[in-house]
């Protein structure tokens, strides 16, 4: 009989799922930044998150010296309508993202998503659906979860906007990490790496969620695929942005 468990949800994962509330009672979570017991990230540390300084590029949200578009967007307009990034990727935000991503602190997704939603107002869009930047199935099985999808689930609840089904937007090529690549290599690295199901995305505005935006190359590549598949528009929303 086919298993109905989610991809990558191993027995160990399921055991952790049931054990977490018990473990939280015995060993209350500690703030990943200041180590105080009580929460995955405490309110004091959340308040140190630094919003991206204005003015930012009206398309990709990169800080610019004068309001308008940055040089890159002026020369080569990305496919997404625009990107909203809440905070600078540094300090406590960076520690939180790395813990969510690499240290299995999945419960950080809720306070981080709520913090994002405080900083970035829900974009006005009709027929909106929320989607996460997809991870290749091999990498997701290895890690056990997609951290961007955890943020997307929390934002969907917070904003009351439905999620796009996970099979409708996929990463079909297991691309190497974008970390350390320059812009042109990033664009090349993610070219043709995604698939979108036109039945699911046609006429919808897709709010595309990721943890960090660096150059916007990944969001741009996915936006192109979504628009080709019939999406009305794509708006990127990320917790943080490299500055
Ligand atoms: Zn703290
Ligand atoms: Zn720009």
PDB file of C-alpha atoms in Angstrom, residues 9-222:
ATOM      1  CA  UNK A   9       8.758  12.588   6.688  1.00  0.00           C
ATOM      2  CA  UNK A  10      10.762   9.697   8.110  1.00  0.00           C
ATOM      3  CA  UNK A  11       9.793   7.688  11.204  1.00  0.00           C
ATOM      4  CA  UNK A  12      12.369   9.717  13.082  1.00  0.00           C
ATOM      5  CA  UNK A  13      10.650  12.909  11.889  1.00  0.00           C
ATOM      6  CA  UNK A  14       7.240  11.613  12.970  1.00  0.00           C
ATOM      7  CA  UNK A  15       8.603  10.647  16.378  1.00  0.00           C
ATOM      8  CA  UNK A  16      10.103  14.126  16.730  1.00  0.00           C
ATOM      9  CA  UNK A  17       6.715  15.619  15.795  1.00  0.00           C
ATOM     10  CA  UNK A  18       4.984  13.834  18.671  1.00  0.00           C
ATOM     11  CA  UNK A  19       7.864  14.214  21.083  1.00  0.00           C
ATOM     12  CA  UNK A  20       8.306  17.977  20.643  1.00  0.00           C
ATOM     13  CA  UNK A  21       5.485  19.094  23.021  1.00  0.00           C
ATOM     14  CA  UNK A  22       6.761  16.661  25.668  1.00  0.00           C
ATOM     15  CA  UNK A  23      10.344  17.797  25.236  1.00  0.00           C
ATOM     16  CA  UNK A  24       9.223  21.456  25.379  1.00  0.00           C
ATOM     17  CA  UNK A  25       7.667  20.788  28.796  1.00  0.00           C
ATOM     18  CA  UNK A  26      10.775  19.036  30.095  1.00  0.00           C
ATOM     19  CA  UNK A  27      13.260  21.341  28.389  1.00  0.00           C
ATOM     20  CA  UNK A  28      11.635  24.679  27.499  1.00  0.00           C
ATOM     21  CA  UNK A  29      12.991  26.093  24.234  1.00  0.00           C
ATOM     22  CA  UNK A  30      15.742  28.660  24.511  1.00  0.00           C
ATOM     23  CA  UNK A  31      16.059  31.767  22.403  1.00  0.00           C
ATOM     24  CA  UNK A  32      18.490  30.900  19.635  1.00  0.00           C
ATOM     25  CA  UNK A  33      20.107  34.320  19.985  1.00  0.00           C
ATOM     26  CA  UNK A  34      20.394  35.156  23.712  1.00  0.00           C
ATOM     27  CA  UNK A  35      19.754  31.603  25.056  1.00  0.00           C
ATOM     28  CA  UNK A  36      17.089  32.767  27.551  1.00  0.00           C
ATOM     29  CA  UNK A  37      14.546  29.986  28.190  1.00  0.00           C
ATOM     30  CA  UNK A  38      10.895  30.447  27.182  1.00  0.00           C
ATOM     31  CA  UNK A  39      10.711  30.821  23.403  1.00  0.00           C
ATOM     32  CA  UNK A  40      12.551  29.868  20.224  1.00  0.00           C
ATOM     33  CA  UNK A  41      13.351  33.528  19.801  1.00  0.00           C
ATOM     34  CA  UNK A  42      12.494  36.041  22.531  1.00  0.00           C
ATOM     35  CA  UNK A  43      10.685  39.338  21.958  1.00  0.00           C
ATOM     36  CA  UNK A  44      13.797  41.347  22.892  1.00  0.00           C
ATOM     37  CA  UNK A  45      15.853  39.634  20.191  1.00  0.00           C
ATOM     38  CA  UNK A  46      12.994  39.932  17.667  1.00  0.00           C
ATOM     39  CA  UNK A  47      13.050  43.681  18.257  1.00  0.00           C
ATOM     40  CA  UNK A  48      16.697  43.860  17.186  1.00  0.00           C
ATOM     41  CA  UNK A  49      15.703  42.868  13.613  1.00  0.00           C
ATOM     42  CA  UNK A  50      16.748  45.779  11.405  1.00  0.00           C
ATOM     43  CA  UNK A  51      14.285  46.773   8.639  1.00  0.00           C
ATOM     44  CA  UNK A  52      15.823  47.222   5.183  1.00  0.00           C
ATOM     45  CA  UNK A  53      16.724  50.954   5.031  1.00  0.00           C
ATOM     46  CA  UNK A  54      14.718  53.149   2.641  1.00  0.00           C
ATOM     47  CA  UNK A  55      14.864  54.043  -0.178  1.00  0.00           C
ATOM     48  CA  UNK A  56      14.856  50.647  -1.872  1.00  0.00           C
ATOM     49  CA  UNK A  57      14.561  49.720  -5.551  1.00  0.00           C
ATOM     50  CA  UNK A  58      10.860  49.719  -6.435  1.00  0.00           C
ATOM     51  CA  UNK A  59      11.241  46.305  -8.065  1.00  0.00           C
ATOM     52  CA  UNK A  60      13.882  44.191  -6.327  1.00  0.00           C
ATOM     53  CA  UNK A  61      14.043  45.989  -2.919  1.00  0.00           C
ATOM     54  CA  UNK A  62      17.783  46.545  -3.029  1.00  0.00           C
ATOM     55  CA  UNK A  63      18.703  49.700  -1.101  1.00  0.00           C
ATOM     56  CA  UNK A  64      19.371  52.565  -3.535  1.00  0.00           C
ATOM     57  CA  UNK A  65      20.643  56.094  -3.050  1.00  0.00           C
ATOM     58  CA  UNK A  66      17.673  57.780  -4.758  1.00  0.00           C
ATOM     59  CA  UNK A  67      14.069  56.494  -5.011  1.00  0.00           C
ATOM     60  CA  UNK A  68      13.267  54.563  -8.204  1.00  0.00           C
ATOM     61  CA  UNK A  69      14.873  51.524  -9.771  1.00  0.00           C
ATOM     62  CA  UNK A  70      18.353  50.115  -9.163  1.00  0.00           C
ATOM     63  CA  UNK A  71      20.750  49.918 -12.137  1.00  0.00           C
ATOM     64  CA  UNK A  72      20.205  46.179 -12.631  1.00  0.00           C
ATOM     65  CA  UNK A  73      16.393  46.443 -12.752  1.00  0.00           C
ATOM     66  CA  UNK A  74      16.608  49.444 -15.048  1.00  0.00           C
ATOM     67  CA  UNK A  75      18.785  47.527 -17.507  1.00  0.00           C
ATOM     68  CA  UNK A  76      17.108  44.164 -17.214  1.00  0.00           C
ATOM     69  CA  UNK A  77      13.679  44.237 -15.608  1.00  0.00           C
ATOM     70  CA  UNK A  78      12.994  41.033 -13.603  1.00  0.00           C
ATOM     71  CA  UNK A  79       9.888  38.969 -14.300  1.00  0.00           C
ATOM     72  CA  UNK A  80       8.452  39.464 -10.814  1.00  0.00           C
ATOM     73  CA  UNK A  81       6.269  42.511 -10.193  1.00  0.00           C
ATOM     74  CA  UNK A  82       8.326  43.339  -7.141  1.00  0.00           C
ATOM     75  CA  UNK A  83       9.994  41.891  -4.060  1.00  0.00           C
ATOM     76  CA  UNK A  84       9.296  42.907  -0.482  1.00  0.00           C
ATOM     77  CA  UNK A  85      12.003  42.066   2.046  1.00  0.00           C
ATOM     78  CA  UNK A  86      11.425  42.749   5.718  1.00  0.00           C
ATOM     79  CA  UNK A  87      14.848  42.846   7.357  1.00  0.00           C
ATOM     80  CA  UNK A  88      18.576  43.116   6.708  1.00  0.00           C
ATOM     81  CA  UNK A  89      20.211  39.702   6.693  1.00  0.00           C
ATOM     82  CA  UNK A  90      22.523  40.215   9.639  1.00  0.00           C
ATOM     83  CA  UNK A  91      22.702  39.721  13.412  1.00  0.00           C
ATOM     84  CA  UNK A  92      19.738  38.015  15.048  1.00  0.00           C
ATOM     85  CA  UNK A  93      17.851  37.551  11.734  1.00  0.00           C
ATOM     86  CA  UNK A  94      20.803  35.702  10.249  1.00  0.00           C
ATOM     87  CA  UNK A  95      21.157  33.507  13.337  1.00  0.00           C
ATOM     88  CA  UNK A  96      17.444  32.710  13.257  1.00  0.00           C
ATOM     89  CA  UNK A  97      17.428  31.848   9.544  1.00  0.00           C
ATOM     90  CA  UNK A  98      20.433  29.575   9.917  1.00  0.00           C
ATOM     91  CA  UNK A  99      18.868  27.804  12.898  1.00  0.00           C
ATOM     92  CA  UNK A 100      15.608  27.335  10.951  1.00  0.00           C
ATOM     93  CA  UNK A 101      17.473  26.077   7.918  1.00  0.00           C
ATOM     94  CA  UNK A 102      20.356  24.022   9.201  1.00  0.00           C
ATOM     95  CA  UNK A 103      19.653  23.217  12.868  1.00  0.00           C
ATOM     96  CA  UNK A 104      16.117  21.864  12.568  1.00  0.00           C
ATOM     97  CA  UNK A 105      14.580  24.688  14.654  1.00  0.00           C
ATOM     98  CA  UNK A 106      11.379  24.434  12.618  1.00  0.00           C
ATOM     99  CA  UNK A 107       9.253  26.112  15.287  1.00  0.00           C
ATOM    100  CA  UNK A 108      11.080  29.361  14.485  1.00  0.00           C
ATOM    101  CA  UNK A 109       8.973  29.576  11.324  1.00  0.00           C
ATOM    102  CA  UNK A 110       5.984  30.965  13.227  1.00  0.00           C
ATOM    103  CA  UNK A 111       7.641  33.887  15.086  1.00  0.00           C
ATOM    104  CA  UNK A 112       9.687  34.701  11.974  1.00  0.00           C
ATOM    105  CA  UNK A 113       6.634  34.707   9.694  1.00  0.00           C
ATOM    106  CA  UNK A 114       4.671  36.855  12.152  1.00  0.00           C
ATOM    107  CA  UNK A 115       7.588  39.267  12.380  1.00  0.00           C
ATOM    108  CA  UNK A 116       7.763  39.413   8.579  1.00  0.00           C
ATOM    109  CA  UNK A 117       4.012  40.120   8.388  1.00  0.00           C
ATOM    110  CA  UNK A 118       4.400  42.996  10.855  1.00  0.00           C
ATOM    111  CA  UNK A 119       6.975  44.624   8.622  1.00  0.00           C
ATOM    112  CA  UNK A 120       5.593  43.788   5.158  1.00  0.00           C
ATOM    113  CA  UNK A 121       1.895  44.579   4.684  1.00  0.00           C
ATOM    114  CA  UNK A 122      -0.067  42.039   2.698  1.00  0.00           C
ATOM    115  CA  UNK A 123       0.249  43.124  -0.951  1.00  0.00           C
ATOM    116  CA  UNK A 124      -3.100  44.003  -2.518  1.00  0.00           C
ATOM    117  CA  UNK A 125      -3.697  41.264  -5.088  1.00  0.00           C
ATOM    118  CA  UNK A 126      -6.801  39.539  -6.380  1.00  0.00           C
ATOM    119  CA  UNK A 127      -6.889  35.778  -6.653  1.00  0.00           C
ATOM    120  CA  UNK A 128      -3.683  35.464  -4.658  1.00  0.00           C
ATOM    121  CA  UNK A 129      -2.028  32.194  -3.727  1.00  0.00           C
ATOM    122  CA  UNK A 130       0.999  31.708  -1.489  1.00  0.00           C
ATOM    123  CA  UNK A 131       3.867  29.508  -2.670  1.00  0.00           C
ATOM    124  CA  UNK A 132       7.319  28.785  -1.304  1.00  0.00           C
ATOM    125  CA  UNK A 133      10.506  28.734  -3.339  1.00  0.00           C
ATOM    126  CA  UNK A 134      10.655  24.981  -3.955  1.00  0.00           C
ATOM    127  CA  UNK A 135      13.520  22.724  -2.975  1.00  0.00           C
ATOM    128  CA  UNK A 136      14.545  19.783  -5.139  1.00  0.00           C
ATOM    129  CA  UNK A 137      13.016  16.532  -3.822  1.00  0.00           C
ATOM    130  CA  UNK A 138      16.468  15.013  -3.146  1.00  0.00           C
ATOM    131  CA  UNK A 139      17.572  17.949  -1.056  1.00  0.00           C
ATOM    132  CA  UNK A 140      14.242  18.106   0.760  1.00  0.00           C
ATOM    133  CA  UNK A 141      14.433  14.398   1.598  1.00  0.00           C
ATOM    134  CA  UNK A 142      17.952  14.940   2.894  1.00  0.00           C
ATOM    135  CA  UNK A 143      16.971  17.913   5.078  1.00  0.00           C
ATOM    136  CA  UNK A 144      13.525  16.589   5.951  1.00  0.00           C
ATOM    137  CA  UNK A 145      11.700  19.843   5.249  1.00  0.00           C
ATOM    138  CA  UNK A 146      11.685  23.008   3.149  1.00  0.00           C
ATOM    139  CA  UNK A 147      12.233  25.965   5.471  1.00  0.00           C
ATOM    140  CA  UNK A 148      10.650  28.396   2.961  1.00  0.00           C
ATOM    141  CA  UNK A 149       7.524  26.218   2.887  1.00  0.00           C
ATOM    142  CA  UNK A 150       7.292  26.428   6.697  1.00  0.00           C
ATOM    143  CA  UNK A 151       7.307  30.226   6.439  1.00  0.00           C
ATOM    144  CA  UNK A 152       4.732  30.054   3.622  1.00  0.00           C
ATOM    145  CA  UNK A 153       2.359  27.936   5.746  1.00  0.00           C
ATOM    146  CA  UNK A 154       2.528  30.426   8.620  1.00  0.00           C
ATOM    147  CA  UNK A 155       2.001  33.410   6.295  1.00  0.00           C
ATOM    148  CA  UNK A 156      -0.943  31.654   4.672  1.00  0.00           C
ATOM    149  CA  UNK A 157      -2.559  31.312   8.107  1.00  0.00           C
ATOM    150  CA  UNK A 158      -1.676  34.869   9.142  1.00  0.00           C
ATOM    151  CA  UNK A 159      -2.986  36.451   5.939  1.00  0.00           C
ATOM    152  CA  UNK A 160      -5.821  34.018   5.221  1.00  0.00           C
ATOM    153  CA  UNK A 161      -4.533  33.356   1.695  1.00  0.00           C
ATOM    154  CA  UNK A 162      -4.563  29.788   0.356  1.00  0.00           C
ATOM    155  CA  UNK A 163      -1.384  27.906  -0.419  1.00  0.00           C
ATOM    156  CA  UNK A 164      -0.580  26.779  -3.958  1.00  0.00           C
ATOM    157  CA  UNK A 165      -0.390  22.965  -3.933  1.00  0.00           C
ATOM    158  CA  UNK A 166       3.225  21.899  -3.487  1.00  0.00           C
ATOM    159  CA  UNK A 167       3.153  19.738  -6.643  1.00  0.00           C
ATOM    160  CA  UNK A 168       2.170  22.760  -8.759  1.00  0.00           C
ATOM    161  CA  UNK A 169       5.540  24.468  -8.405  1.00  0.00           C
ATOM    162  CA  UNK A 170       8.622  22.275  -8.350  1.00  0.00           C
ATOM    163  CA  UNK A 171      12.388  22.486  -8.643  1.00  0.00           C
ATOM    164  CA  UNK A 172      13.150  19.892 -11.277  1.00  0.00           C
ATOM    165  CA  UNK A 173      16.932  20.318 -11.279  1.00  0.00           C
ATOM    166  CA  UNK A 174      18.965  19.884  -8.112  1.00  0.00           C
ATOM    167  CA  UNK A 175      20.888  23.114  -8.594  1.00  0.00           C
ATOM    168  CA  UNK A 176      24.017  23.811  -6.621  1.00  0.00           C
ATOM    169  CA  UNK A 177      23.733  26.388  -3.849  1.00  0.00           C
ATOM    170  CA  UNK A 178      23.650  30.035  -4.918  1.00  0.00           C
ATOM    171  CA  UNK A 179      25.836  30.970  -1.932  1.00  0.00           C
ATOM    172  CA  UNK A 180      29.111  32.510  -3.093  1.00  0.00           C
ATOM    173  CA  UNK A 181      28.054  32.801  -6.772  1.00  0.00           C
ATOM    174  CA  UNK A 182      28.089  36.143  -8.546  1.00  0.00           C
ATOM    175  CA  UNK A 183      24.908  37.445 -10.172  1.00  0.00           C
ATOM    176  CA  UNK A 184      25.460  36.117 -13.714  1.00  0.00           C
ATOM    177  CA  UNK A 185      26.388  32.667 -12.353  1.00  0.00           C
ATOM    178  CA  UNK A 186      23.316  32.705 -10.132  1.00  0.00           C
ATOM    179  CA  UNK A 187      21.099  33.420 -13.151  1.00  0.00           C
ATOM    180  CA  UNK A 188      22.751  30.590 -15.122  1.00  0.00           C
ATOM    181  CA  UNK A 189      22.576  28.188 -12.159  1.00  0.00           C
ATOM    182  CA  UNK A 190      18.771  28.362 -11.806  1.00  0.00           C
ATOM    183  CA  UNK A 191      17.851  28.670 -15.499  1.00  0.00           C
ATOM    184  CA  UNK A 192      15.299  25.998 -16.471  1.00  0.00           C
ATOM    185  CA  UNK A 193      15.360  24.514 -12.960  1.00  0.00           C
ATOM    186  CA  UNK A 194      11.653  24.944 -12.184  1.00  0.00           C
ATOM    187  CA  UNK A 195       8.264  23.690 -13.319  1.00  0.00           C
ATOM    188  CA  UNK A 196       4.838  25.263 -12.772  1.00  0.00           C
ATOM    189  CA  UNK A 197       1.460  23.636 -13.450  1.00  0.00           C
ATOM    190  CA  UNK A 198      -0.615  25.983 -15.584  1.00  0.00           C
ATOM    191  CA  UNK A 199      -3.914  24.456 -14.352  1.00  0.00           C
ATOM    192  CA  UNK A 200      -3.102  25.595 -10.843  1.00  0.00           C
ATOM    193  CA  UNK A 201      -1.497  28.978 -11.433  1.00  0.00           C
ATOM    194  CA  UNK A 202      -3.412  30.498 -14.364  1.00  0.00           C
ATOM    195  CA  UNK A 203      -4.968  33.863 -13.468  1.00  0.00           C
ATOM    196  CA  UNK A 204      -3.581  33.802  -9.935  1.00  0.00           C
ATOM    197  CA  UNK A 205      -1.165  36.278  -8.409  1.00  0.00           C
ATOM    198  CA  UNK A 206       1.508  34.213  -6.726  1.00  0.00           C
ATOM    199  CA  UNK A 207       3.050  35.483  -3.493  1.00  0.00           C
ATOM    200  CA  UNK A 208       6.389  33.693  -3.620  1.00  0.00           C
ATOM    201  CA  UNK A 209       8.006  33.211  -0.207  1.00  0.00           C
ATOM    202  CA  UNK A 210      11.668  32.709   0.623  1.00  0.00           C
ATOM    203  CA  UNK A 211      13.888  33.231   3.631  1.00  0.00           C
ATOM    204  CA  UNK A 212      16.539  35.481   2.084  1.00  0.00           C
ATOM    205  CA  UNK A 213      16.772  37.471  -1.140  1.00  0.00           C
ATOM    206  CA  UNK A 214      20.312  38.146  -2.353  1.00  0.00           C
ATOM    207  CA  UNK A 215      20.183  39.206  -6.014  1.00  0.00           C
ATOM    208  CA  UNK A 216      16.644  38.041  -6.765  1.00  0.00           C
ATOM    209  CA  UNK A 217      17.952  35.638  -9.456  1.00  0.00           C
ATOM    210  CA  UNK A 218      16.058  32.639  -8.035  1.00  0.00           C
ATOM    211  CA  UNK A 219      12.819  34.602  -7.598  1.00  0.00           C
ATOM    212  CA  UNK A 220      13.205  35.925 -11.140  1.00  0.00           C
ATOM    213  CA  UNK A 221      13.716  32.433 -12.619  1.00  0.00           C
ATOM    214  CA  UNK A 222      10.628  31.101 -10.821  1.00  0.00           C
TER     215      UNK A 222
END
